[in-house]
PDB file of C-alpha atoms and ligand atoms in Angstrom:
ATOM      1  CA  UNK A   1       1.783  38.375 -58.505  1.00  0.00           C
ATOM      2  CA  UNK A   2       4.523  35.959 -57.690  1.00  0.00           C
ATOM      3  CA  UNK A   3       5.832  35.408 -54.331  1.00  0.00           C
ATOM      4  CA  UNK A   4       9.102  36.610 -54.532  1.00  0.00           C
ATOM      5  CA  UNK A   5       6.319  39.749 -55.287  1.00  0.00           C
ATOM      6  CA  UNK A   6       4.595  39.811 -52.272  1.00  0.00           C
ATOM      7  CA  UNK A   7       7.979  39.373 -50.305  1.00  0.00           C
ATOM      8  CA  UNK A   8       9.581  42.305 -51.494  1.00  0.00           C
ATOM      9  CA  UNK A   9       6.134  44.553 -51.263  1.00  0.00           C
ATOM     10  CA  UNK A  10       6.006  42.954 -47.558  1.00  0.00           C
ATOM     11  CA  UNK A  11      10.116  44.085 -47.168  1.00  0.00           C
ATOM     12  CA  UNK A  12      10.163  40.620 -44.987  1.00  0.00           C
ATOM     13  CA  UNK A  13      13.165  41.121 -43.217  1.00  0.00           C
ATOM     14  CA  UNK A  14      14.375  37.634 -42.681  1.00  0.00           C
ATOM     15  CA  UNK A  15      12.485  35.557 -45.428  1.00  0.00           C
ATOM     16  CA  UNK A  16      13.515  32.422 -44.880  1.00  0.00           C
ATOM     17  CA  UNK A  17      12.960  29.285 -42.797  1.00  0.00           C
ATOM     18  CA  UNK A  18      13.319  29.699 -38.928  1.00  0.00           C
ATOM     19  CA  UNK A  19      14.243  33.099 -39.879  1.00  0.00           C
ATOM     20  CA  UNK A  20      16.223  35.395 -37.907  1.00  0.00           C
ATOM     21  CA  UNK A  21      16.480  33.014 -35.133  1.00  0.00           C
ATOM     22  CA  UNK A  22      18.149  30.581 -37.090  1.00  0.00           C
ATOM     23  CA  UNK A  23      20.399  32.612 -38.865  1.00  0.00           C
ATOM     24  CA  UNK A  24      21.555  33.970 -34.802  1.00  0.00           C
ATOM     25  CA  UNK A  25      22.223  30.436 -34.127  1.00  0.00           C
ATOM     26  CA  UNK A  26      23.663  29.764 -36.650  1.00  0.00           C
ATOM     27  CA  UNK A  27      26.318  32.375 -36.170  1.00  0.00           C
ATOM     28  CA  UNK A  28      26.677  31.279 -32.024  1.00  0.00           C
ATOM     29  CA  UNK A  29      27.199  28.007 -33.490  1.00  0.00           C
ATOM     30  CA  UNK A  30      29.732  28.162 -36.388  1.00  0.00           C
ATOM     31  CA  UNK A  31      31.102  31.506 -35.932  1.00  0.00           C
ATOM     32  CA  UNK A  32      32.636  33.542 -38.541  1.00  0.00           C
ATOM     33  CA  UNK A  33      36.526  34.439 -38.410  1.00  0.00           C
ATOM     34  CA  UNK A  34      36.479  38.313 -37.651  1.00  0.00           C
ATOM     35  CA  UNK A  35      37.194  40.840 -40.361  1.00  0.00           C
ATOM     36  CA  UNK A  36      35.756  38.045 -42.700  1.00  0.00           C
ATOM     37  CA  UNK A  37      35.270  38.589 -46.878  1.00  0.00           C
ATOM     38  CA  UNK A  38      31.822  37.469 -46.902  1.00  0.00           C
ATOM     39  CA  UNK A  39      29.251  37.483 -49.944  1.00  0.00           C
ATOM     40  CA  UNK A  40      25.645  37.468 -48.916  1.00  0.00           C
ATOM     41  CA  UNK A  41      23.805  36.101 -51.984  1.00  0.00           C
ATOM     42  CA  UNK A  42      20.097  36.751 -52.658  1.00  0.00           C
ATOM     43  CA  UNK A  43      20.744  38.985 -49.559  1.00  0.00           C
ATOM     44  CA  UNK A  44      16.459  40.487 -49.804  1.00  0.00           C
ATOM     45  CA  UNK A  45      15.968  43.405 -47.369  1.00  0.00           C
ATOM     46  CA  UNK A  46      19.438  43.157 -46.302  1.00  0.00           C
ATOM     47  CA  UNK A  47      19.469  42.144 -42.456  1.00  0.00           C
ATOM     48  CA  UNK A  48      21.966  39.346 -42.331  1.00  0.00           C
ATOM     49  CA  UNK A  49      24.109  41.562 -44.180  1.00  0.00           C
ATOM     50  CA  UNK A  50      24.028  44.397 -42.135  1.00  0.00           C
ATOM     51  CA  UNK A  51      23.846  42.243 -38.954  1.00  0.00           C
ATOM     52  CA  UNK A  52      27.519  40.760 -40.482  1.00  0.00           C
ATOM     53  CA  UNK A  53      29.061  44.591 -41.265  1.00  0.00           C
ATOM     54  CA  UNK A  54      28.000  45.239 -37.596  1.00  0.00           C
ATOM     55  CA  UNK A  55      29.950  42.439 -36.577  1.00  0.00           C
ATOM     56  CA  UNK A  56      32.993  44.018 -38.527  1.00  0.00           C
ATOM     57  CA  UNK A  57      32.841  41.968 -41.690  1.00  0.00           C
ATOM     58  CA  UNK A  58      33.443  43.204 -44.924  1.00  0.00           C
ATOM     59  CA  UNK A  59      30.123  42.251 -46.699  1.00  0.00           C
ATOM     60  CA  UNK A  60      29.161  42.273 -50.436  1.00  0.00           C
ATOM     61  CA  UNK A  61      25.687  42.158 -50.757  1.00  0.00           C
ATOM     62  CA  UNK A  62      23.883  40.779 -53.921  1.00  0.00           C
ATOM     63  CA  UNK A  63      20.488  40.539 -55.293  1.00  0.00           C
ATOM     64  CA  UNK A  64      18.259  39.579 -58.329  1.00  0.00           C
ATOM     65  CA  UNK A  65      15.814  42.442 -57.567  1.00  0.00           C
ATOM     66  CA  UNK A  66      16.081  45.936 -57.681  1.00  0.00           C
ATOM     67  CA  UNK A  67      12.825  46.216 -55.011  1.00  0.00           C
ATOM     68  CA  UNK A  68      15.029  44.571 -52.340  1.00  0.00           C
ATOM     69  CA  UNK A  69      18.049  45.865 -53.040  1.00  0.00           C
ATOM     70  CA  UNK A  70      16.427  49.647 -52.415  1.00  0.00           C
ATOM     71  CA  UNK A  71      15.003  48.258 -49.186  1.00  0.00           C
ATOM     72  CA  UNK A  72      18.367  46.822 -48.090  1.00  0.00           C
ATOM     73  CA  UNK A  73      20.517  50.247 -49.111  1.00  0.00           C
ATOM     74  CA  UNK A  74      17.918  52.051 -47.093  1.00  0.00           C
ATOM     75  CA  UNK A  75      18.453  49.350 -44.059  1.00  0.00           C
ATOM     76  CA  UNK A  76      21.989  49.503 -44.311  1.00  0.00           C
ATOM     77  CA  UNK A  77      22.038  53.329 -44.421  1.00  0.00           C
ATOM     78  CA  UNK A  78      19.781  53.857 -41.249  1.00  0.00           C
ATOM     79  CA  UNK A  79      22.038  51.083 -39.406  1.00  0.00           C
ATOM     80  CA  UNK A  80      24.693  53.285 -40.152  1.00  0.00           C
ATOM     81  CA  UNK A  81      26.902  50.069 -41.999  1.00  0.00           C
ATOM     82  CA  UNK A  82      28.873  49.706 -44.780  1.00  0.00           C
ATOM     83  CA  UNK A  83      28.204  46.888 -47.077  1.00  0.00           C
ATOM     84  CA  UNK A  84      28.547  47.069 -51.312  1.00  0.00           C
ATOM     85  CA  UNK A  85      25.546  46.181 -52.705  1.00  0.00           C
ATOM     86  CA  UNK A  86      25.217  44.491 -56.446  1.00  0.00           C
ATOM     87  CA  UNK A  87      22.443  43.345 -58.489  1.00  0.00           C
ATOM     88  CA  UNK A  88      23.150  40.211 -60.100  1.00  0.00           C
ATOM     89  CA  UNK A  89      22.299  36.493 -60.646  1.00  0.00           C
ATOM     90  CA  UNK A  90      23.319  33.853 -58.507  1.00  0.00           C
ATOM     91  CA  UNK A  91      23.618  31.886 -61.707  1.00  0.00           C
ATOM     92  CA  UNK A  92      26.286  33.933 -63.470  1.00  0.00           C
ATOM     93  CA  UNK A  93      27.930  36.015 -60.310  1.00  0.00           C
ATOM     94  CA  UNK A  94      28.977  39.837 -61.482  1.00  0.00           C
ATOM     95  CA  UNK A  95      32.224  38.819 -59.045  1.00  0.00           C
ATOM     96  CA  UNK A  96      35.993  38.264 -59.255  1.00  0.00           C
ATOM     97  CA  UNK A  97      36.459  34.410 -58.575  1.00  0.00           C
ATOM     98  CA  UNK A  98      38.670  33.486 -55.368  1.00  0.00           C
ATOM     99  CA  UNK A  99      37.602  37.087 -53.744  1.00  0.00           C
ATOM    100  CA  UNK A 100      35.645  35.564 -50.433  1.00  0.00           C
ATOM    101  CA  UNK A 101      36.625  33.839 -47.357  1.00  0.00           C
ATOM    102  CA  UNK A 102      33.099  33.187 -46.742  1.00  0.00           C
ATOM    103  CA  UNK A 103      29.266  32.681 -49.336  1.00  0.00           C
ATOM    104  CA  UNK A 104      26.331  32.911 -47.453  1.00  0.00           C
ATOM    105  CA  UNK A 105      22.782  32.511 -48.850  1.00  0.00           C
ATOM    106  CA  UNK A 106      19.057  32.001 -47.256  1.00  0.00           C
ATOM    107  CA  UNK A 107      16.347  30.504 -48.751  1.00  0.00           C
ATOM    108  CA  UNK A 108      17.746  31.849 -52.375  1.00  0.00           C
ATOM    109  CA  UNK A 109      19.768  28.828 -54.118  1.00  0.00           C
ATOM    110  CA  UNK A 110      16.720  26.905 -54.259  1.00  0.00           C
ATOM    111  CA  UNK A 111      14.949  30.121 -56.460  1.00  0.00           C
ATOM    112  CA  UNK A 112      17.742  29.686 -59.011  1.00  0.00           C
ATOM    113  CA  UNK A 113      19.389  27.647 -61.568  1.00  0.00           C
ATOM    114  CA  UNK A 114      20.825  25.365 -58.563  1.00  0.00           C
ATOM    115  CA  UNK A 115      23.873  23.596 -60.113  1.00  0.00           C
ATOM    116  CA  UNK A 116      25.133  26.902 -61.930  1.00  0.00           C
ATOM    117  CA  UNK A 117      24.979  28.684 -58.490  1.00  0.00           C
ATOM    118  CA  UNK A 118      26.873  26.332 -56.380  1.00  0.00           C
ATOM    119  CA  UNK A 119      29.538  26.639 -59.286  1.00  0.00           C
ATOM    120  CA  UNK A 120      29.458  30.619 -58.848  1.00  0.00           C
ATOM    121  CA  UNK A 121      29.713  30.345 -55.390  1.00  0.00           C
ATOM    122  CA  UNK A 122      32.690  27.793 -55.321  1.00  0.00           C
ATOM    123  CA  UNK A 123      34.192  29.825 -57.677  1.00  0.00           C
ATOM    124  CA  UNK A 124      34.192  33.289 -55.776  1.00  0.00           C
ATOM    125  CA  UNK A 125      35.438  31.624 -52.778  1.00  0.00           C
ATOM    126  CA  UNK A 126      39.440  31.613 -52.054  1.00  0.00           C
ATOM    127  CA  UNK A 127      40.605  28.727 -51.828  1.00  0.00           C
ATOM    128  CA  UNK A 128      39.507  27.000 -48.497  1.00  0.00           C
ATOM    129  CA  UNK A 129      36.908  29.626 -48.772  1.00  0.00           C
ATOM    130  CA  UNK A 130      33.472  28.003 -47.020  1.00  0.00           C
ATOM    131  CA  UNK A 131      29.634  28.445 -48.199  1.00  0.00           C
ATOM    132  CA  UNK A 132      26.766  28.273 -45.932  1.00  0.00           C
ATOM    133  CA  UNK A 133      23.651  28.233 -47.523  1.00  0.00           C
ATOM    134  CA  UNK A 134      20.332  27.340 -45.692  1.00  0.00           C
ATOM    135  CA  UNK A 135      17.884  26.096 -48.210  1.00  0.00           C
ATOM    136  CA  UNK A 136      14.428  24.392 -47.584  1.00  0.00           C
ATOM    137  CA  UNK A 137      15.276  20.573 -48.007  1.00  0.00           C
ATOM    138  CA  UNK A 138      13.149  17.243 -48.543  1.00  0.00           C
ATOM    139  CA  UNK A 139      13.477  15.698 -44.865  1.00  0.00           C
ATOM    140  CA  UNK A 140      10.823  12.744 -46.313  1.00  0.00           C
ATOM    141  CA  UNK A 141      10.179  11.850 -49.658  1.00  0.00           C
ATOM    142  CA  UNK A 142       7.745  14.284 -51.181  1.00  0.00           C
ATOM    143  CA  UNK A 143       4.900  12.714 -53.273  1.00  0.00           C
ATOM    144  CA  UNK A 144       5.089  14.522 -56.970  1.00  0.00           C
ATOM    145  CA  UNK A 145       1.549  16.369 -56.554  1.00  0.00           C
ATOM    146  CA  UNK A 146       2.755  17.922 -53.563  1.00  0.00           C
ATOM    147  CA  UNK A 147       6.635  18.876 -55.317  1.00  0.00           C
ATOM    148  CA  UNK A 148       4.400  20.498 -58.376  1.00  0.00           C
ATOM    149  CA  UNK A 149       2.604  22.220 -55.961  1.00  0.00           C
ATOM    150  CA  UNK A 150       5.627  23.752 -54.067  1.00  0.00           C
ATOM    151  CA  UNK A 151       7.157  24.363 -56.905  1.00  0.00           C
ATOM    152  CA  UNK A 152       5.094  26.272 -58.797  1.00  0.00           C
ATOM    153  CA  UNK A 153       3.983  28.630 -55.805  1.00  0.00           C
ATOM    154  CA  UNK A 154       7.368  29.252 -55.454  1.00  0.00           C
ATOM    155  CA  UNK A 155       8.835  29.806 -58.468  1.00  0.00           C
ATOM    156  CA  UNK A 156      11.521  26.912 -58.403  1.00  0.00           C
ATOM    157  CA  UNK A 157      12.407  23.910 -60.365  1.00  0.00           C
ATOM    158  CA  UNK A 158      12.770  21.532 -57.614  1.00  0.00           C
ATOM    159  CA  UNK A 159      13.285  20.421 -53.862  1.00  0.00           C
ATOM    160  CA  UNK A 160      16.402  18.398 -53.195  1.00  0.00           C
ATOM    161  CA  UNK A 161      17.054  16.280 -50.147  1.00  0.00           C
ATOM    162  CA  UNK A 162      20.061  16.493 -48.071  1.00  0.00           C
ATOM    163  CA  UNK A 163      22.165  13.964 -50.334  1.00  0.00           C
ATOM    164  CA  UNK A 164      20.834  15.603 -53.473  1.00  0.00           C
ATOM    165  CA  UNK A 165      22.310  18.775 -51.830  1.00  0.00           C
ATOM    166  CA  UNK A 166      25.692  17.047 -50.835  1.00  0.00           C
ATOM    167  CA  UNK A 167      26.342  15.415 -54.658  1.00  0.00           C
ATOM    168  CA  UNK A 168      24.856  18.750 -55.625  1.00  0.00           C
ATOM    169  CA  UNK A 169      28.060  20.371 -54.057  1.00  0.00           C
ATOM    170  CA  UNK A 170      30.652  17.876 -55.085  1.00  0.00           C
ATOM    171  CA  UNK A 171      29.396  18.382 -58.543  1.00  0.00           C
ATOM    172  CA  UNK A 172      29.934  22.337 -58.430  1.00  0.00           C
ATOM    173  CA  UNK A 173      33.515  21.478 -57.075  1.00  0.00           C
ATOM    174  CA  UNK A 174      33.909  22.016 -53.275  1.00  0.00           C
ATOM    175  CA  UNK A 175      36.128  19.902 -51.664  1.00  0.00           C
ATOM    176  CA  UNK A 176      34.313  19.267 -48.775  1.00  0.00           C
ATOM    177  CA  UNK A 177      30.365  19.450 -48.108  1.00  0.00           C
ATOM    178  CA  UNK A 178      28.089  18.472 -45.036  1.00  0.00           C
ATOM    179  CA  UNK A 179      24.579  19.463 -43.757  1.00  0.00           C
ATOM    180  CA  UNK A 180      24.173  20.719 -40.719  1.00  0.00           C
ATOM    181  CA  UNK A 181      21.290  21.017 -38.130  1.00  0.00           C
ATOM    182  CA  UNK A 182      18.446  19.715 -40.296  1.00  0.00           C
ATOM    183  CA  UNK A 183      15.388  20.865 -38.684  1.00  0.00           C
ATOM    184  CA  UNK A 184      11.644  20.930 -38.632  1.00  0.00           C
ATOM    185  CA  UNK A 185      10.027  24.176 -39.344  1.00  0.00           C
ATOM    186  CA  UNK A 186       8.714  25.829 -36.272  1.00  0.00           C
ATOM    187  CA  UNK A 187       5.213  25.429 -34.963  1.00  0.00           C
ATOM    188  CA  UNK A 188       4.358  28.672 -35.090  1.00  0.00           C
ATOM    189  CA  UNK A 189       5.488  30.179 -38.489  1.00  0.00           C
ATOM    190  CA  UNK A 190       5.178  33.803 -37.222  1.00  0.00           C
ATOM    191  CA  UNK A 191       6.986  33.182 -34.027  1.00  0.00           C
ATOM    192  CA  UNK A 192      10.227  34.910 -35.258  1.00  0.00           C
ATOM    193  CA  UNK A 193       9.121  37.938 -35.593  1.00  0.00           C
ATOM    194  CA  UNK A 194       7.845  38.456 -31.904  1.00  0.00           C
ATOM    195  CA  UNK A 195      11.392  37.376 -30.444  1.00  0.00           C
ATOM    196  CA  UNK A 196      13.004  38.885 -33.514  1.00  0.00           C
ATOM    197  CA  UNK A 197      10.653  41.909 -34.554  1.00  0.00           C
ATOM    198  CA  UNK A 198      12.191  44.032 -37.565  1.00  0.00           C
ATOM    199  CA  UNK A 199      12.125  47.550 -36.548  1.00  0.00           C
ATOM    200  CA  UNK A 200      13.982  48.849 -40.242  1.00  0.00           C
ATOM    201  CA  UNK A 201      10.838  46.803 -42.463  1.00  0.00           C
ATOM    202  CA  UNK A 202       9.799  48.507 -44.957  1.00  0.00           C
ATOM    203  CA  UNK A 203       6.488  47.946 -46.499  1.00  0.00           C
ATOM    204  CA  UNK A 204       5.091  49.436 -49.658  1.00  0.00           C
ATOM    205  CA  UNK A 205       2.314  51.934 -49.812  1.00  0.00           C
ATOM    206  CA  UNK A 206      -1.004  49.696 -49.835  1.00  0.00           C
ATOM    207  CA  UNK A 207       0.631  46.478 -49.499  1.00  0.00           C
ATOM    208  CA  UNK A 208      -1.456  45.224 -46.285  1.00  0.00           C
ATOM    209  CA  UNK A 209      -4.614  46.284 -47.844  1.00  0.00           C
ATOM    210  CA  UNK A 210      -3.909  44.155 -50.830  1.00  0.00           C
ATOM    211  CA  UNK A 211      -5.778  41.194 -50.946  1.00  0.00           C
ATOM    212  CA  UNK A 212      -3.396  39.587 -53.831  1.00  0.00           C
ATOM    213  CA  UNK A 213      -0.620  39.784 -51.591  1.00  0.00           C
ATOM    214  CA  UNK A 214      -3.049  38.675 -48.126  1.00  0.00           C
ATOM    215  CA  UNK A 215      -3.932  35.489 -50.719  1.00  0.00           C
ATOM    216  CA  UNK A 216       0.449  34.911 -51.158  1.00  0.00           C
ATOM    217  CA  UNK A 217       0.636  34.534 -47.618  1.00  0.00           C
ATOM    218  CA  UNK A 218      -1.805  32.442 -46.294  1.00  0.00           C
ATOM    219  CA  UNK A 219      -0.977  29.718 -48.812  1.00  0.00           C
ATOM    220  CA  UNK A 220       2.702  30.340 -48.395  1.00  0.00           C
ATOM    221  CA  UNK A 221       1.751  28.972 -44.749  1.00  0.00           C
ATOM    222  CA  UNK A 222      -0.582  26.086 -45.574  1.00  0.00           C
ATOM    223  CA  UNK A 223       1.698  24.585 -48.078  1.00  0.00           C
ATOM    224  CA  UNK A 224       4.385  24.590 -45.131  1.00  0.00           C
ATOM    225  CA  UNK A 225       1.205  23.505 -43.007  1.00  0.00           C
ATOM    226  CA  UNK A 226       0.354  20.583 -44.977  1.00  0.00           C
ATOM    227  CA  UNK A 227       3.699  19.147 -46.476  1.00  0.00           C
ATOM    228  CA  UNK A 228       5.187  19.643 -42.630  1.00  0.00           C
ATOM    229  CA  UNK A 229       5.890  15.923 -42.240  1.00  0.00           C
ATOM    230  CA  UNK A 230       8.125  16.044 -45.899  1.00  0.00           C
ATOM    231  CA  UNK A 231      10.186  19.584 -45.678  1.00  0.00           C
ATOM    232  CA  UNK A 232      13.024  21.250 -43.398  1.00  0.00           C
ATOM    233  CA  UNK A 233      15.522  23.181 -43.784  1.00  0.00           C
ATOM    234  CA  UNK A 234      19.158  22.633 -43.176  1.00  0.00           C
ATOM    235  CA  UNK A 235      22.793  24.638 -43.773  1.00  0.00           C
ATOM    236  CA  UNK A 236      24.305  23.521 -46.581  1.00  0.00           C
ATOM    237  CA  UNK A 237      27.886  23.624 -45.916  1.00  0.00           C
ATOM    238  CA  UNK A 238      30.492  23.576 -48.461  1.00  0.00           C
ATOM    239  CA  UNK A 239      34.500  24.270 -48.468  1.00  0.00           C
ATOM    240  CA  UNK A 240      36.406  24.502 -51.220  1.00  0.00           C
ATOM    241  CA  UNK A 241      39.426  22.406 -51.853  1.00  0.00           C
ATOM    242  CA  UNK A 242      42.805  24.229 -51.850  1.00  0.00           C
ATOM    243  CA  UNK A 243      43.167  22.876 -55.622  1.00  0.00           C
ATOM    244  CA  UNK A 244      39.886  23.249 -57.583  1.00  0.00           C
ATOM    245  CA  UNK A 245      39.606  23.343 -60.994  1.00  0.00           C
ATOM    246  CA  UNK A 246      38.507  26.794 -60.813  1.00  0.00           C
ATOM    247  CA  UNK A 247      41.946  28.237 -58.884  1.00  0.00           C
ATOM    248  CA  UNK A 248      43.847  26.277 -61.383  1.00  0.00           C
ATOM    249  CA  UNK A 249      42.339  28.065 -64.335  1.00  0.00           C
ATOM    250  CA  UNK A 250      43.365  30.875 -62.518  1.00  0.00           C
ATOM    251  CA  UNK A 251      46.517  30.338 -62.304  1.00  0.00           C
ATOM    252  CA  UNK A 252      47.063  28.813 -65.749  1.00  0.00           C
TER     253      UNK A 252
HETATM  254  C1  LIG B   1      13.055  34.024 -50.052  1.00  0.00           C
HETATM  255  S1  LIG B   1      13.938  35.485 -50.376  1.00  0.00           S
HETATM  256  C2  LIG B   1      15.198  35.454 -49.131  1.00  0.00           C
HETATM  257  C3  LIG B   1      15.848  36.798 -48.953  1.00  0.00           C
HETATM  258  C4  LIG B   1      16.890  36.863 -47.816  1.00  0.00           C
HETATM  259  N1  LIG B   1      17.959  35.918 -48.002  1.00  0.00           N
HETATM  260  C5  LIG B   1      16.218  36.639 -46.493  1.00  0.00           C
HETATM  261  O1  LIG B   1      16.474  35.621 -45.867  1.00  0.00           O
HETATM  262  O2  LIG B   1      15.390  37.494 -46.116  1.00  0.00           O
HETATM  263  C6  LIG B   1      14.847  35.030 -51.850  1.00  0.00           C
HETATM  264  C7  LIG B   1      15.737  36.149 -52.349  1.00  0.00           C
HETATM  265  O3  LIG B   1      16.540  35.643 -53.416  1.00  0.00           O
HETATM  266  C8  LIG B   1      16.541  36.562 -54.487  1.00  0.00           C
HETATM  267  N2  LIG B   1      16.764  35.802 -55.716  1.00  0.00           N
HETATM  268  C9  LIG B   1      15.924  34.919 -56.299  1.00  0.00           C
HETATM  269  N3  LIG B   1      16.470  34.407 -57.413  1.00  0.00           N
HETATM  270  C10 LIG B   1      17.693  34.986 -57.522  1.00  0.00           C
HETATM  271  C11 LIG B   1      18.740  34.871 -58.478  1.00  0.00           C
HETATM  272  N4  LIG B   1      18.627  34.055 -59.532  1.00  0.00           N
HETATM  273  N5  LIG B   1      19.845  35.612 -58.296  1.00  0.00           N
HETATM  274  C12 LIG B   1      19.960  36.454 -57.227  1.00  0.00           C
HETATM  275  N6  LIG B   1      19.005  36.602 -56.290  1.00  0.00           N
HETATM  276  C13 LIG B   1      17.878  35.871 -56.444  1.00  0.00           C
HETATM  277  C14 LIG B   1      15.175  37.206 -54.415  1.00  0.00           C
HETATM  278  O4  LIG B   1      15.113  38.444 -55.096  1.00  0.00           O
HETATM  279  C15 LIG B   1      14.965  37.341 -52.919  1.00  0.00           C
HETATM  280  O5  LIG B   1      15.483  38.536 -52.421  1.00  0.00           O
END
């Protein structure tokens, strides 16, 4: 079993670092114009998404997996919200290019071909169209046992640090990219879901009797544990330029 596995037989609700805290603050922060176009990429279980439709967004929702994408429909559908759901790869977006104001992904680039999906996302955005995307990042430099390690528990090619991340954007052609609020990942790992508990989680038959998936999450938290002083996570944020390469193949 993977761990993408064991997160989707879990139905984690907000599976990525800080979790739904962070993804709060994040919106009290740098709010969203109302009535945005937003894309939620590698959207899981679906609660940023429907958090965003509640807010009065108009949300596209995509996903690799068909597991999460049934949780998230059944999320959305109890909430009550509309949001279109696809299923898809961040690598090769099923999406018409300049068709969002706004990208937002958590803890998903990072699972993916990364330089592809930057490109996908710059190229769905309209023009002056912005990306958030909070990824775990290399805060110190991370010996190469320890990036194998990550990396291969994870399923992903490799951690970038912040300036990785920022050429990483210029490359996929936004016109503008910053981090923002790089941060430590909390003390307590769990602590999230006790000020944040996930009342629509749905958990598969069996799932917290397996002993596979028991084995996923305990070293999901001691390779956080022991690699604390290397890894964050930070918002990636990108804007594209008014003139991009890809709104002038457009136009051609
Ligand atoms: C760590 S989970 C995060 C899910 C959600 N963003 C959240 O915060 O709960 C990563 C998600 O990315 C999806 N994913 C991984 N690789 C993907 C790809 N190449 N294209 C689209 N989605 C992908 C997984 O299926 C999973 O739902």
């Amino acid at each position: 079993m993977e761990y993408l596995d064991a997160l989707a037989r879990l139905g984690a609700g907000s599976a990525h670092p800080g979790g739904f805290t962070a993804t709060l603050e994040q919106f009290r922060q740098l709010p969203l114009p109302p009535g945005s176009r937003i894309l939620e990429v590698g959207c899981g279980t679906g609660r940023t998404a429907c958090y965003l439709a509640k807010q009065g967004h108009k949300v596209t929702a995509l996903d690799l997996r068909p597991d999460m994408l049934q949780k998230a429909r059944y999320r959305a559908d109890k909430e009550g919200v509309e949001v279109t759901f696809a299923q898809g790869d961040i690598a090769a977006l099923p999406l018409d290019s300049n068709s969002f104001d706004i990208v937002m992904a958590e803890s998903v680039t990072i699972f993916g071909n990364i330089p592809l999906a930057l490109a996908e996302y710059c190229r769905v955005l309209r023009p002056g169209g912005t990306l958030y995307d909070r990824e775990v990042v290399v805060m110190r430099e991370l010996p190469d046992e320890e990036q194998r390690q990550l990396a291969g528990f994870f399923g992903y090619s490799r951690l970038l640090t912040c300036d990785e991340w920022v050429s990483a954007l210029y490359r996929a052609g936004f016109g503008q990219a910053q981090i923002w609020n790089p941060s430590p990942f909390p003390e307590a790992l769990g602590e999230d879901l006790i000020h944040h508990p996930d009342e629509l989680q749905v958990v598969d038959r069996g799932a917290f009797l397996d002993p596979d998936i028991w084995q996923k999450t305990a070293r999901h938290d001691e390779l956080i544990d022991n690699n604390r002083e290397h890894l964050g996570h930070a918002v990636m944020i990108g804007r594209k330029g008014p003139d991009d390469r890809s709104s002038e193949s457009e136009a051609e």
